């Protein structure tokens, strides 16, 4: 058994983060998600929104939670990766399970301490999201059905995203920034539509590659495309519900719906290949950026 000198561990973790977490992707997603959710929650009350110190604490907490979950996924997918992705860091030994677990423990301590400065509610909510991730890892180990059936797996794993969204909204409620009312569930549903649209888009293709885990392999490409488009429609419907009372200009974020509409048309008319994932990524960025801009300019 080989050991790694302690001074090398941060460098190994850093290389893991750069390769498997891709900060320009995950951190950008976490940033836009938190800003869009918080700004929309505040603007819905008719109050002007500007980011505060608490806002950036929430952003850091969500990005760290996403990193925690990425490290957890690397461990629970080890058996699959040994067959289908033999170049992954955990498979090659570029990182070890002990190093990942040590980093996860440090992340847990850090986000707990940061959120305790906000409120006990915020700390408990972020810990609930991390705990659910650990529960999922155990559940996938015990249940082959949860591990191998893609749609069932999505059903039981997506709630971790709901818990992170509930953390953002719940910490705002605990701080007295927004009331706990119907707009919270609508905002969380909006975020769910945006995320699941991307999740289905990246796993929808006319033909599944060897070893590929695609929803279209279970549903068929047309039905998988229909679900992909429907998720975007749910997000736009939530925007209409929240924003329509504030006038036509407030509906500008709905224009992002052009991207999934274009993606659906391209996929169905091509009859081959995969869903144009950049359009799905664009839908995330355009929707969240537009919501933030709207909250700043049209409170």
XYZ file of C-alpha atoms in Angstrom:
299
model
C 0.000 0.000 0.000
C 1.445 3.347 -1.049
C 1.125 6.538 0.929
C 1.084 10.138 -0.237
C 3.097 12.834 1.496
C 0.819 15.346 3.197
C 2.196 18.355 1.247
C 1.190 16.614 -2.000
C -2.455 16.191 -1.007
C -3.606 19.791 -1.731
C -1.983 19.620 -5.175
C -3.698 16.297 -5.906
C -7.042 17.686 -4.757
C -6.462 20.791 -6.852
C -5.859 18.710 -9.972
C -8.981 16.678 -9.195
C -11.073 19.844 -8.859
C -9.762 21.328 -12.110
C -10.463 18.152 -14.047
C -13.619 16.698 -12.521
C -15.344 19.734 -11.025
C -14.434 22.252 -13.761
C -14.879 25.428 -11.712
C -15.766 27.519 -14.771
C -18.823 25.259 -15.202
C -19.931 24.237 -11.709
C -18.980 27.475 -9.961
C -20.659 29.535 -12.671
C -23.782 27.405 -12.371
C -23.815 27.738 -8.568
C -23.271 31.497 -8.790
C -26.046 32.106 -11.315
C -28.432 29.728 -9.549
C -28.092 31.420 -6.162
C -28.226 34.953 -7.585
C -31.288 34.141 -9.709
C -33.144 32.433 -6.864
C -32.337 35.056 -4.251
C -32.911 38.066 -6.494
C -36.212 36.690 -7.786
C -37.415 35.893 -4.260
C -36.637 39.425 -3.083
C -37.939 41.167 -6.216
C -41.211 39.227 -5.974
C -41.930 41.096 -2.736
C -41.558 44.429 -4.546
C -38.277 45.186 -2.772
C -35.151 46.321 -4.590
C -32.458 43.622 -4.564
C -28.725 44.055 -4.334
C -26.223 41.324 -3.407
C -24.974 41.445 0.171
C -22.360 39.633 2.214
C -24.961 36.979 2.994
C -25.549 36.535 -0.745
C -21.894 35.673 -1.372
C -21.892 33.334 1.623
C -24.799 31.457 0.056
C -22.973 31.322 -3.273
C -19.831 29.900 -1.642
C -21.890 27.393 0.329
C -23.754 26.093 -2.738
C -20.561 25.817 -4.818
C -18.837 23.931 -1.995
C -21.880 21.667 -1.639
C -21.723 20.917 -5.372
C -18.036 20.052 -4.984
C -18.900 17.780 -2.030
C -21.476 15.976 -4.181
C -19.050 15.685 -7.124
C -16.484 14.063 -4.826
C -19.169 11.718 -3.528
C -20.238 10.784 -7.068
C -16.648 9.924 -7.950
C -16.618 7.352 -5.158
C -20.040 5.793 -5.701
C -19.433 5.469 -9.477
C -16.053 3.767 -9.046
C -17.157 0.308 -10.227
C -18.789 1.766 -13.349
C -15.809 4.008 -14.072
C -13.364 1.107 -13.788
C -15.083 -0.405 -16.835
C -16.236 2.601 -18.837
C -13.957 5.457 -17.719
C -10.580 3.932 -16.772
C -8.881 7.338 -16.984
C -10.834 8.862 -14.065
C -8.624 10.118 -11.186
C -9.941 7.679 -8.587
C -9.466 4.746 -10.965
C -5.911 5.711 -11.913
C -4.864 6.567 -8.355
C -4.404 10.264 -9.093
C -6.601 10.765 -6.020
C -7.575 8.354 -3.241
C -10.830 7.691 -1.448
C -9.258 8.817 1.842
C -8.206 12.139 0.300
C -11.673 12.757 -1.109
C -13.334 11.905 2.208
C -10.955 14.176 4.068
C -11.827 17.018 1.708
C -15.544 16.294 2.140
C -15.175 16.470 5.928
C -13.380 19.813 5.593
C -16.138 21.137 3.306
C -18.797 20.048 5.798
C -17.050 21.842 8.664
C -16.517 24.968 6.565
C -20.086 25.351 5.297
C -21.456 24.634 8.771
C -19.296 27.343 10.281
C -20.092 29.847 7.537
C -23.839 29.322 7.772
C -23.910 29.323 11.557
C -22.972 32.990 11.149
C -26.233 33.474 9.228
C -28.611 31.387 11.329
C -29.090 27.937 12.784
C -31.730 27.351 10.095
C -29.238 28.048 7.307
C -26.670 25.690 8.833
C -29.225 22.895 9.260
C -30.557 23.291 5.705
C -27.140 23.065 4.047
C -26.249 20.076 6.222
C -29.523 18.405 5.187
C -28.473 18.640 1.527
C -25.074 17.094 2.249
C -26.648 14.370 4.412
C -29.096 13.488 1.654
C -26.174 13.063 -0.724
C -24.587 10.589 1.676
C -27.904 8.770 2.045
C -28.105 8.432 -1.751
C -24.646 6.874 -1.897
C -25.761 4.261 0.643
C -29.070 3.707 -1.153
C -27.354 3.113 -4.512
C -25.025 0.603 -2.856
C -27.955 -1.313 -1.344
C -30.374 -1.063 -4.268
C -29.314 -2.183 -7.767
C -32.596 -0.772 -9.116
C -31.824 2.745 -7.862
C -28.273 2.447 -9.168
C -29.021 1.060 -12.622
C -32.474 2.351 -13.597
C -31.814 5.837 -14.912
C -35.256 7.366 -14.421
C -35.598 5.953 -10.914
C -32.117 7.202 -10.116
C -33.018 10.719 -11.267
C -36.203 10.626 -9.178
C -34.347 9.850 -5.969
C -31.246 11.961 -6.648
C -32.841 15.214 -7.806
C -34.163 16.109 -4.315
C -30.604 17.033 -3.322
C -30.922 19.968 -5.737
C -34.281 20.818 -4.177
C -32.651 20.837 -0.750
C -29.936 23.220 -1.941
C -32.606 25.510 -3.384
C -34.557 25.235 -0.128
C -31.370 26.202 1.701
C -31.103 29.442 -0.286
C -34.780 30.305 0.088
C -35.040 29.093 3.688
C -32.037 31.134 4.774
C -33.699 34.212 3.261
C -36.889 33.438 5.206
C -34.924 32.869 8.420
C -33.220 36.239 7.945
C -36.586 37.961 7.512
C -35.660 39.013 3.955
C -38.642 37.306 2.300
C -41.863 35.765 3.634
C -42.548 32.042 3.513
C -45.367 31.951 0.947
C -46.424 30.307 -2.340
C -43.646 32.000 -4.295
C -41.006 29.792 -2.686
C -42.315 26.508 -4.172
C -42.863 28.213 -7.542
C -39.268 29.444 -7.614
C -37.970 25.998 -6.671
C -40.108 24.467 -9.438
C -38.715 27.010 -11.898
C -35.171 25.990 -10.958
C -36.127 22.321 -11.233
C -37.435 22.864 -14.770
C -34.221 24.599 -15.814
C -31.945 21.941 -14.329
C -33.890 18.853 -15.423
C -34.145 20.297 -18.949
C -30.348 20.314 -19.082
C -30.090 16.916 -17.400
C -32.372 15.302 -19.990
C -30.780 17.207 -22.876
C -27.312 15.882 -22.137
C -28.617 12.302 -21.978
C -30.886 12.318 -25.010
C -29.680 10.939 -28.338
C -31.021 8.940 -31.248
C -28.557 6.129 -30.534
C -26.919 5.225 -27.223
C -23.123 4.769 -27.283
C -21.678 1.608 -25.681
C -21.971 1.924 -21.917
C -23.903 5.165 -22.209
C -26.456 6.001 -19.538
C -29.132 7.797 -21.542
C -32.752 8.558 -20.714
C -33.532 8.137 -24.394
C -32.431 4.501 -24.112
C -35.340 3.949 -21.703
C -37.933 6.314 -23.164
C -36.976 6.392 -26.811
C -35.513 9.521 -28.418
C -38.798 11.259 -29.209
C -40.312 10.810 -25.758
C -37.041 11.826 -24.125
C -37.022 14.940 -26.316
C -40.622 15.658 -25.285
C -39.673 15.472 -21.594
C -36.679 17.727 -22.248
C -38.875 20.340 -23.895
C -41.609 19.966 -21.239
C -39.136 20.759 -18.447
C -38.238 24.026 -20.157
C -41.955 24.754 -20.566
C -42.494 24.212 -16.817
C -39.742 26.730 -16.063
C -41.276 29.311 -18.413
C -44.722 28.691 -16.925
C -43.358 29.450 -13.466
C -41.795 32.646 -14.805
C -45.147 33.712 -16.210
C -46.857 33.024 -12.891
C -44.292 35.053 -10.971
C -43.536 37.851 -13.399
C -46.714 38.561 -15.404
C -48.313 40.717 -12.653
C -45.330 43.081 -12.839
C -45.853 44.096 -16.469
C -44.647 43.138 -19.963
C -41.006 44.154 -19.426
C -40.779 41.806 -16.461
C -41.398 38.900 -18.846
C -38.090 39.338 -20.686
C -36.564 36.217 -19.009
C -39.189 34.172 -20.871
C -37.361 34.903 -24.131
C -34.809 32.267 -23.083
C -37.485 29.734 -24.123
C -36.324 30.292 -27.716
C -33.250 28.152 -26.954
C -35.044 24.922 -25.946
C -37.536 25.490 -28.777
C -34.640 25.685 -31.220
C -32.975 22.662 -29.631
C -36.167 20.593 -29.886
C -36.596 21.469 -33.548
C -32.963 20.686 -34.394
C -33.042 17.338 -32.618
C -36.333 16.124 -34.073
C -35.687 17.269 -37.634
C -32.155 15.828 -37.699
C -33.301 12.307 -36.824
C -29.753 11.428 -35.731
C -27.044 12.485 -33.313
C -27.626 13.933 -29.862
C -29.527 16.852 -28.400
C -27.561 20.104 -28.923
C -26.342 20.404 -25.338
C -24.878 23.937 -25.765
C -28.422 25.199 -26.303
C -29.501 23.564 -23.033
C -26.544 25.145 -21.255
C -27.482 28.443 -22.870
C -31.002 28.085 -21.481
C -29.606 27.844 -17.951
C -27.323 30.853 -18.374
C -29.850 33.005 -20.248
C -32.701 32.256 -17.830
C -30.725 32.901 -14.668
C -28.917 35.971 -16.014
C -32.197 37.453 -17.219
C -33.826 36.875 -13.832
C -30.955 38.640 -12.062
C -30.998 41.587 -14.482
C -34.768 41.874 -14.174
C -34.550 41.914 -10.376
C -31.934 44.674 -10.482
C -33.652 46.854 -13.082
C -37.324 46.125 -12.419
C -37.879 45.426 -8.718
